[in-house]
Amino acid sequence: MTSAPSAAAPAPAPARPDPAPYARPGGFPVVGVVGGGQLARMMQPAAVALGLRLRVLAEGPDVSAAQVVTPAPVGAADDVEALRAFAAGCDAVTFDHEHVPAEGVRAMAELTSVQPGADALLHAQDKVVMRERLTELGLPCPRWAKVGGRADVEAFAAGAGWPVVLKTPRGGYDGKGVLVLDGPDDAGWATADAWFAAWAQRGPLLAEEHVPFVRELAALVARSSSGQAAAWPVVETVQRRGVCHEVTAPAPGLDPDLAAHLTDVALRVAGGLGVTGVLAVEVFEVEREVDGRPHREVLVNELAMRPHNSGHWSIDGSVTSQFEQHLRAVLDLPLGDTSARAPWTVMVNVLGPERTEERHADLFRSYLHVMAHDPGVKVHLYGKEQRPGRKLGHVTAYGDDLEFVRARARHAAAFIAGEIDE
């Protein structure tokens, strides 16, 4: 007698790579960070304080985080197999940057918790997707449009006016991928036409109105997967050549109602996009006339779903730093106190000097000078080679007198960067 044919066997689950043995003393989890930049580097002290073990998937053996975090296997952020092997040895994975393709994020999520997930991260990776979703949520944005060529830009300018800000949807940061066009005869059209040609098969570019802002602000919040949320004081940011240069916490002279509104906007973004971890919402503060009176409001400019330059002040100036809070949120631990330790904190980035002759051959000696000159200043260097405009580190000062605090932070950063010699 022949037996009845058996039912088809279910498809096997994706093979989980065998992770190397990673000790978990006391059962404390292992957190992996994709990317070996300064953000991953600055997560290490926070991880140690929380009793966690940190791993980093580094771009190379000597990148910033690999100098202080072990193990730090080398792997590319777009190598799916490297991501899978890395995730297999972690209880949770998060990011030093947003440039991990969705395919890789989803592959890791088959093996462990990945925070933020691919659906949320897309809004920090693609500016067009971000604008569409924020508009759906009714959040304040500059006027914008998807544009596929010169005619679309000119049609947008007919309503929004010149100048027009043209952006590539992906890959731009620290001022890259952003072009300001002053009119139909602007010399920048050569670059714009090249962008349209390069992006023709990938989709439209983003056009935005040029916002005459009063200043730039940032709201930093954290959200866990269970819905806990916490916010730091709103800060003022100052850019230099498209790179964040100085942050003041809290933003001086900011109307309390506008600060509360901006914090609410940031929390709505975090909830509406399903963000887990730290979220930075960078905005323009603008002044418009309403009923014949000046009125201040904010427009969302950029998002970052990770610790952010605007939150570096919190390492020394807040009860709970953004790096500790990010790890807490990624693991769904209770979130920490975000209160400021002093009335004022100022963070100034140390940027690589434009001229070679300004560079200190030995950054350690300039660091020692700053320590001796002002023992109250906190200096964080990232272990990077000097290049023009590159973020080499940052300096933080805090205290009761804003102008004195600001002067101390600026002096220390300028000395290390080689801008001054005394």
Short mmCIF file of C-alpha atoms in Angstrom, two decimals:
data_model
loop_
_atom_site.label_atom_id
_atom_site.label_comp_id
_atom_site.label_asym_id
_atom_site.label_seq_id
_atom_site.Cartn_x
_atom_site.Cartn_y
_atom_site.Cartn_z
CA MET A 1 0.00 0.00 0.00
CA THR A 2 1.33 3.38 -0.90
CA SER A 3 1.20 6.13 1.64
CA ALA A 4 -0.49 9.44 0.98
CA PRO A 5 1.85 12.16 -0.18
CA SER A 6 3.09 14.27 2.68
CA ALA A 7 2.38 18.01 2.84
CA ALA A 8 5.08 20.25 1.47
CA ALA A 9 7.62 21.15 4.09
CA PRO A 10 7.54 24.81 5.13
CA ALA A 11 10.24 27.04 3.70
CA PRO A 12 13.20 27.22 6.05
CA ALA A 13 13.67 30.41 8.04
CA PRO A 14 16.61 32.60 7.04
CA ALA A 15 19.78 31.11 8.44
CA ARG A 16 21.08 33.00 11.44
CA PRO A 17 24.84 33.39 11.23
CA ASP A 18 26.66 31.87 14.16
CA PRO A 19 27.83 34.78 16.28
CA ALA A 20 31.12 34.72 18.07
CA PRO A 21 30.61 34.32 21.82
CA TYR A 22 30.03 37.74 23.35
CA ALA A 23 30.00 37.81 27.12
CA ARG A 24 26.93 39.28 28.76
CA PRO A 25 27.98 39.62 32.41
CA GLY A 26 24.93 39.74 34.62
CA GLY A 27 22.70 39.37 31.56
CA PHE A 28 23.32 42.94 30.35
CA PRO A 29 22.66 43.28 26.61
CA VAL A 30 25.02 43.85 23.70
CA VAL A 31 24.19 46.84 21.49
CA GLY A 32 25.58 47.10 17.96
CA VAL A 33 26.13 50.38 16.12
CA VAL A 34 26.39 50.43 12.33
CA GLY A 35 29.00 53.05 11.47
CA GLY A 36 32.24 53.96 13.19
CA GLY A 37 32.09 57.75 13.33
CA GLN A 38 32.23 60.09 16.31
CA LEU A 39 28.62 59.41 17.30
CA ALA A 40 29.37 55.73 17.87
CA ARG A 41 32.56 56.75 19.67
CA MET A 42 30.61 58.95 22.08
CA MET A 43 28.14 56.14 22.81
CA GLN A 44 30.91 54.10 24.41
CA PRO A 45 31.19 55.99 27.74
CA ALA A 46 27.39 55.98 28.01
CA ALA A 47 27.30 52.22 27.35
CA VAL A 48 29.93 51.61 30.04
CA ALA A 49 27.96 53.68 32.53
CA LEU A 50 24.81 51.66 31.77
CA GLY A 51 26.64 48.35 32.07
CA LEU A 52 26.13 47.54 28.39
CA ARG A 53 28.56 46.10 25.89
CA LEU A 54 28.92 48.07 22.67
CA ARG A 55 29.97 46.70 19.29
CA VAL A 56 30.60 48.73 16.14
CA LEU A 57 30.49 47.79 12.46
CA ALA A 58 33.27 50.09 11.30
CA GLU A 59 34.18 51.42 7.86
CA GLY A 60 37.84 50.73 8.58
CA PRO A 61 40.11 49.58 11.41
CA ASP A 62 41.19 53.09 12.44
CA VAL A 63 37.96 55.10 12.22
CA SER A 64 36.87 57.20 15.18
CA ALA A 65 34.80 54.62 17.08
CA ALA A 66 37.07 51.67 16.29
CA GLN A 67 39.81 53.39 18.29
CA VAL A 68 37.81 53.04 21.53
CA VAL A 69 35.26 50.23 20.97
CA THR A 70 36.08 46.53 20.73
CA PRO A 71 35.07 44.46 18.96
CA ALA A 72 34.76 46.65 15.85
CA PRO A 73 34.57 44.35 12.82
CA VAL A 74 35.06 46.08 9.48
CA GLY A 75 32.13 46.08 7.09
CA ALA A 76 30.33 48.33 4.64
CA ALA A 77 26.91 49.75 5.50
CA ASP A 78 25.54 48.49 2.18
CA ASP A 79 26.91 44.93 2.53
CA VAL A 80 23.84 42.90 3.54
CA GLU A 81 25.82 39.82 4.56
CA ALA A 82 28.18 41.89 6.71
CA LEU A 83 25.14 43.51 8.36
CA ARG A 84 23.52 40.13 9.02
CA ALA A 85 26.66 38.68 10.55
CA PHE A 86 27.05 41.77 12.72
CA ALA A 87 23.41 41.79 13.88
CA ALA A 88 23.57 38.14 14.88
CA GLY A 89 25.91 39.00 17.74
CA CYS A 90 23.77 41.85 19.12
CA ASP A 91 20.67 42.12 21.27
CA ALA A 92 19.81 45.39 19.51
CA VAL A 93 21.27 47.38 16.63
CA THR A 94 21.21 51.11 16.01
CA PHE A 95 23.06 53.58 13.77
CA ASP A 96 25.85 56.14 13.67
CA HIS A 97 24.43 57.49 10.38
CA GLU A 98 21.33 57.10 8.22
CA HIS A 99 23.02 55.73 5.09
CA VAL A 100 22.13 52.06 5.53
CA PRO A 101 19.86 50.82 2.70
CA ALA A 102 16.43 49.56 3.72
CA GLU A 103 17.32 46.06 2.46
CA GLY A 104 20.14 45.87 4.99
CA VAL A 105 18.02 47.26 7.84
CA ARG A 106 15.30 44.70 7.16
CA ALA A 107 17.84 41.86 6.92
CA MET A 108 19.17 42.74 10.37
CA ALA A 109 15.63 43.01 11.74
CA GLU A 110 15.10 39.31 10.88
CA LEU A 111 17.77 38.51 13.47
CA THR A 112 17.49 41.08 16.23
CA SER A 113 15.85 44.34 17.31
CA VAL A 114 16.81 47.24 14.99
CA GLN A 115 16.02 50.77 16.16
CA PRO A 116 14.93 52.91 14.44
CA GLY A 117 13.39 50.55 11.89
CA ALA A 118 13.53 50.84 8.12
CA ASP A 119 10.10 52.50 7.80
CA ALA A 120 11.03 55.28 10.22
CA LEU A 121 14.59 55.67 8.97
CA LEU A 122 13.39 56.29 5.42
CA HIS A 123 12.16 59.74 6.49
CA ALA A 124 15.69 60.73 7.49
CA GLN A 125 17.17 59.21 4.33
CA ASP A 126 14.86 60.73 1.73
CA LYS A 127 13.94 64.41 1.95
CA VAL A 128 11.01 64.08 -0.46
CA VAL A 129 9.47 61.28 1.62
CA MET A 130 10.08 63.38 4.75
CA ARG A 131 8.32 66.43 3.31
CA GLU A 132 5.37 64.35 2.14
CA ARG A 133 4.88 62.73 5.55
CA LEU A 134 5.33 65.91 7.58
CA THR A 135 2.80 67.65 5.36
CA GLU A 136 0.36 64.75 5.89
CA LEU A 137 0.80 65.17 9.65
CA GLY A 138 0.02 68.88 9.40
CA LEU A 139 3.43 69.94 10.70
CA PRO A 140 4.93 73.33 9.74
CA CYS A 141 7.25 73.16 6.69
CA PRO A 142 8.58 75.61 4.11
CA ARG A 143 6.70 75.61 0.79
CA TRP A 144 8.07 72.77 -1.30
CA ALA A 145 7.56 70.79 -4.50
CA LYS A 146 8.94 67.77 -6.33
CA VAL A 147 10.77 68.93 -9.45
CA GLY A 148 12.10 67.01 -12.42
CA GLY A 149 13.78 69.77 -14.38
CA ARG A 150 14.33 73.47 -14.95
CA ALA A 151 10.73 74.14 -16.02
CA ASP A 152 9.40 72.66 -12.76
CA VAL A 153 11.73 74.85 -10.71
CA GLU A 154 10.67 78.00 -12.56
CA ALA A 155 7.00 77.07 -12.11
CA PHE A 156 7.58 76.62 -8.37
CA ALA A 157 9.42 79.95 -8.19
CA ALA A 158 6.46 81.68 -9.84
CA GLY A 159 4.49 81.00 -6.66
CA ALA A 160 7.15 80.78 -3.96
CA GLY A 161 9.51 83.42 -5.36
CA TRP A 162 13.25 83.42 -5.88
CA PRO A 163 15.67 82.29 -4.52
CA VAL A 164 14.78 78.60 -4.66
CA VAL A 165 16.61 75.98 -2.62
CA LEU A 166 17.21 72.82 -4.63
CA LYS A 167 18.08 69.61 -2.75
CA THR A 168 19.00 66.07 -3.72
CA PRO A 169 16.61 63.75 -1.85
CA ARG A 170 19.36 61.44 -0.56
CA GLY A 171 22.97 61.63 0.47
CA GLY A 172 23.23 65.28 1.44
CA TYR A 173 24.46 66.41 4.85
CA ASP A 174 26.49 69.29 6.33
CA GLY A 175 25.48 71.51 3.41
CA LYS A 176 26.15 68.91 0.70
CA GLY A 177 23.42 68.26 -1.87
CA VAL A 178 21.97 71.76 -1.40
CA LEU A 179 21.99 74.47 -4.07
CA VAL A 180 20.52 77.98 -3.88
CA LEU A 181 19.30 79.35 -7.23
CA ASP A 182 18.76 83.11 -7.33
CA GLY A 183 16.91 83.20 -10.65
CA PRO A 184 16.65 81.82 -14.20
CA ASP A 185 20.15 83.10 -15.09
CA ASP A 186 21.98 81.86 -11.99
CA ALA A 187 25.36 80.25 -12.69
CA GLY A 188 24.34 77.38 -10.43
CA TRP A 189 22.03 76.00 -13.12
CA ALA A 190 24.96 74.01 -14.55
CA THR A 191 25.09 72.08 -11.29
CA ALA A 192 21.30 71.82 -11.14
CA ASP A 193 21.11 70.39 -14.67
CA ALA A 194 23.79 67.83 -13.77
CA TRP A 195 21.77 66.81 -10.72
CA PHE A 196 18.61 66.41 -12.78
CA ALA A 197 20.48 64.21 -15.26
CA ALA A 198 22.03 62.09 -12.51
CA TRP A 199 18.69 61.61 -10.72
CA ALA A 200 16.54 61.09 -13.82
CA GLN A 201 16.11 57.37 -13.18
CA ARG A 202 15.71 57.68 -9.41
CA GLY A 203 12.97 60.28 -9.09
CA PRO A 204 12.45 64.00 -8.62
CA LEU A 205 14.55 66.47 -6.67
CA LEU A 206 13.16 68.68 -3.92
CA ALA A 207 12.58 72.42 -4.35
CA GLU A 208 11.91 74.57 -1.30
CA GLU A 209 11.27 78.23 -0.70
CA HIS A 210 14.24 80.21 0.55
CA VAL A 211 13.31 81.01 4.15
CA PRO A 212 14.48 84.39 5.53
CA PHE A 213 14.84 83.06 9.06
CA VAL A 214 15.64 84.93 12.26
CA ARG A 215 17.81 82.05 13.52
CA GLU A 216 18.04 78.28 13.51
CA LEU A 217 16.80 76.15 16.40
CA ALA A 218 16.79 72.45 17.17
CA ALA A 219 14.53 70.32 19.34
CA LEU A 220 15.99 67.05 20.59
CA VAL A 221 13.68 64.34 21.89
CA ALA A 222 13.90 60.64 22.60
CA ARG A 223 11.22 58.00 22.19
CA SER A 224 11.24 54.32 23.13
CA SER A 225 9.37 51.49 21.45
CA SER A 226 6.88 51.37 24.31
CA GLY A 227 6.03 55.04 23.79
CA GLN A 228 8.05 56.72 26.53
CA ALA A 229 9.25 60.15 25.49
CA ALA A 230 11.58 62.80 26.86
CA ALA A 231 12.79 66.17 25.59
CA TRP A 232 15.78 68.42 26.22
CA PRO A 233 15.61 72.23 26.22
CA VAL A 234 15.31 73.74 22.74
CA VAL A 235 18.69 75.01 21.54
CA GLU A 236 19.97 77.67 19.15
CA THR A 237 22.37 76.50 16.44
CA VAL A 238 24.81 78.50 14.31
CA GLN A 239 26.20 77.11 11.05
CA ARG A 240 29.57 77.79 9.44
CA ARG A 241 29.96 76.87 5.75
CA GLY A 242 26.97 74.54 6.03
CA VAL A 243 28.32 72.76 9.13
CA CYS A 244 26.97 73.14 12.66
CA HIS A 245 29.51 75.28 14.51
CA GLU A 246 27.94 76.47 17.76
CA VAL A 247 25.03 75.40 19.96
CA THR A 248 23.58 77.32 22.91
CA ALA A 249 21.31 75.57 25.42
CA PRO A 250 18.71 76.77 26.04
CA ALA A 251 18.08 79.04 23.05
CA PRO A 252 18.50 82.60 24.37
CA GLY A 253 15.41 84.76 24.41
CA LEU A 254 13.10 82.08 23.03
CA ASP A 255 9.46 82.68 23.86
CA PRO A 256 8.37 79.89 26.27
CA ASP A 257 5.19 79.26 24.28
CA LEU A 258 7.17 78.86 21.05
CA ALA A 259 9.63 76.54 22.81
CA ALA A 260 6.73 74.41 24.04
CA HIS A 261 5.22 74.40 20.55
CA LEU A 262 8.50 73.29 18.98
CA THR A 263 8.91 70.51 21.54
CA ASP A 264 5.37 69.38 20.75
CA VAL A 265 6.21 69.39 17.02
CA ALA A 266 9.27 67.21 17.67
CA LEU A 267 7.28 64.75 19.78
CA ARG A 268 4.58 64.59 17.09
CA VAL A 269 7.25 63.86 14.47
CA ALA A 270 8.69 61.08 16.65
CA GLY A 271 5.29 59.50 17.21
CA GLY A 272 3.98 60.04 13.69
CA LEU A 273 7.04 58.51 12.05
CA GLY A 274 7.46 55.71 14.59
CA VAL A 275 10.95 56.80 15.65
CA THR A 276 12.78 54.86 18.34
CA GLY A 277 15.83 56.52 19.85
CA VAL A 278 16.97 60.13 19.69
CA LEU A 279 15.39 62.43 17.11
CA ALA A 280 16.71 65.87 16.22
CA VAL A 281 14.31 68.28 14.54
CA GLU A 282 16.13 71.26 13.03
CA VAL A 283 13.93 74.28 12.33
CA PHE A 284 13.97 77.85 11.13
CA GLU A 285 12.58 80.46 13.50
CA VAL A 286 10.81 82.99 11.30
CA GLU A 287 8.97 86.23 11.92
CA ARG A 288 5.78 87.00 10.02
CA GLU A 289 3.21 89.73 10.37
CA VAL A 290 -0.14 88.57 11.75
CA ASP A 291 -2.91 91.14 12.18
CA GLY A 292 -0.34 93.90 11.85
CA ARG A 293 1.90 92.53 14.58
CA PRO A 294 5.17 90.55 14.38
CA HIS A 295 4.65 86.88 15.10
CA ARG A 296 7.31 84.20 15.58
CA GLU A 297 6.85 80.64 14.33
CA VAL A 298 8.96 77.66 13.26
CA LEU A 299 9.35 75.69 10.03
CA VAL A 300 10.87 72.20 10.01
CA ASN A 301 14.09 72.04 7.99
CA GLU A 302 15.79 68.66 8.60
CA LEU A 303 15.46 65.48 10.67
CA ALA A 304 18.09 63.16 12.14
CA MET A 305 17.16 59.83 13.77
CA ARG A 306 20.25 59.36 15.93
CA PRO A 307 22.31 61.45 18.33
CA HIS A 308 22.96 64.76 16.66
CA ASN A 309 25.45 67.62 16.72
CA SER A 310 22.83 69.88 18.27
CA GLY A 311 22.77 67.56 21.31
CA HIS A 312 26.50 67.22 22.02
CA TRP A 313 26.14 69.86 24.74
CA SER A 314 24.15 67.30 26.76
CA ILE A 315 27.23 65.15 27.50
CA ASP A 316 28.42 67.73 30.01
CA GLY A 317 25.39 70.00 30.34
CA SER A 318 22.49 67.60 30.99
CA VAL A 319 21.73 65.04 33.68
CA THR A 320 21.25 62.47 30.91
CA SER A 321 23.23 62.85 27.69
CA GLN A 322 21.72 62.19 24.28
CA PHE A 323 24.03 59.17 23.91
CA GLU A 324 22.89 57.53 27.13
CA GLN A 325 19.27 58.34 26.32
CA HIS A 326 19.59 56.87 22.83
CA LEU A 327 20.83 53.57 24.26
CA ARG A 328 18.07 53.59 26.86
CA ALA A 329 15.43 54.17 24.19
CA VAL A 330 16.85 51.54 21.81
CA LEU A 331 16.64 48.94 24.59
CA ASP A 332 13.29 50.25 25.91
CA LEU A 333 14.81 51.08 29.30
CA PRO A 334 13.29 53.81 31.45
CA LEU A 335 14.35 57.16 30.01
CA GLY A 336 16.59 59.48 32.01
CA ASP A 337 16.25 63.02 33.34
CA THR A 338 16.96 65.63 30.64
CA SER A 339 17.32 68.60 32.99
CA ALA A 340 20.20 71.00 32.37
CA ARG A 341 23.01 71.06 34.94
CA ALA A 342 23.55 74.82 34.62
CA PRO A 343 21.58 77.83 33.37
CA TRP A 344 23.70 77.98 30.20
CA THR A 345 25.72 75.51 28.18
CA VAL A 346 27.57 76.37 24.96
CA MET A 347 29.08 73.79 22.61
CA VAL A 348 31.48 74.86 19.85
CA ASN A 349 32.73 72.45 17.20
CA VAL A 350 36.43 72.20 16.43
CA LEU A 351 36.53 72.33 12.62
CA GLY A 352 39.60 71.58 10.53
CA PRO A 353 41.24 74.84 9.40
CA GLU A 354 41.01 75.85 5.76
CA ARG A 355 44.71 76.75 5.54
CA THR A 356 47.39 74.14 6.19
CA GLU A 357 49.60 76.67 7.98
CA GLU A 358 46.94 77.10 10.67
CA ARG A 359 46.93 73.45 11.65
CA HIS A 360 48.54 72.31 14.86
CA ALA A 361 50.91 69.46 14.04
CA ASP A 362 50.15 68.00 17.46
CA LEU A 363 46.52 68.40 18.56
CA PHE A 364 47.36 66.86 21.93
CA ARG A 365 49.60 69.80 22.85
CA SER A 366 46.88 72.32 21.96
CA TYR A 367 44.47 70.21 24.03
CA LEU A 368 46.83 70.42 27.00
CA HIS A 369 47.06 74.20 26.61
CA VAL A 370 43.27 74.51 26.74
CA MET A 371 43.07 72.26 29.81
CA ALA A 372 45.61 74.44 31.61
CA HIS A 373 44.07 77.73 30.44
CA ASP A 374 40.51 76.84 31.51
CA PRO A 375 40.15 73.66 33.63
CA GLY A 376 36.36 74.03 33.54
CA VAL A 377 36.11 73.56 29.78
CA LYS A 378 35.36 70.06 28.52
CA VAL A 379 37.15 68.98 25.33
CA HIS A 380 36.06 66.01 23.21
CA LEU A 381 38.31 65.06 20.28
CA TYR A 382 37.34 62.37 17.79
CA GLY A 383 40.68 60.87 16.75
CA LYS A 384 40.44 62.19 13.18
CA GLU A 385 43.04 63.41 10.74
CA GLN A 386 42.75 67.13 10.00
CA ARG A 387 40.97 68.21 6.81
CA PRO A 388 39.43 71.60 5.97
CA GLY A 389 36.01 71.96 7.58
CA ARG A 390 36.08 68.46 9.10
CA LYS A 391 34.60 67.99 12.57
CA LEU A 392 37.63 67.14 14.69
CA GLY A 393 35.92 67.45 18.04
CA HIS A 394 33.94 69.83 20.19
CA VAL A 395 34.33 71.96 23.31
CA THR A 396 31.71 72.57 25.98
CA ALA A 397 31.49 75.19 28.70
CA TYR A 398 28.66 75.85 31.14
CA GLY A 399 27.77 78.27 33.91
CA ASP A 400 25.58 81.17 35.03
CA ASP A 401 26.80 83.94 32.69
CA LEU A 402 25.98 83.27 29.04
CA GLU A 403 28.50 85.69 27.53
CA PHE A 404 31.32 84.38 29.71
CA VAL A 405 30.39 80.76 28.97
CA ARG A 406 30.22 81.48 25.23
CA ALA A 407 33.57 83.29 25.23
CA ARG A 408 35.28 80.39 27.02
CA ALA A 409 33.92 77.78 24.61
CA ARG A 410 34.77 79.84 21.53
CA HIS A 411 38.31 80.55 22.72
CA ALA A 412 39.05 76.90 23.46
CA ALA A 413 37.68 75.67 20.12
CA ALA A 414 39.49 78.38 18.17
CA PHE A 415 42.82 77.57 19.83
CA ILE A 416 42.58 73.86 19.13
CA ALA A 417 41.56 74.57 15.52
CA GLY A 418 44.58 76.84 15.06
CA GLU A 419 42.53 79.99 14.50
CA ILE A 420 44.30 81.74 17.41
CA ASP A 421 47.63 81.07 19.11
CA GLU A 422 47.11 82.43 22.60
#
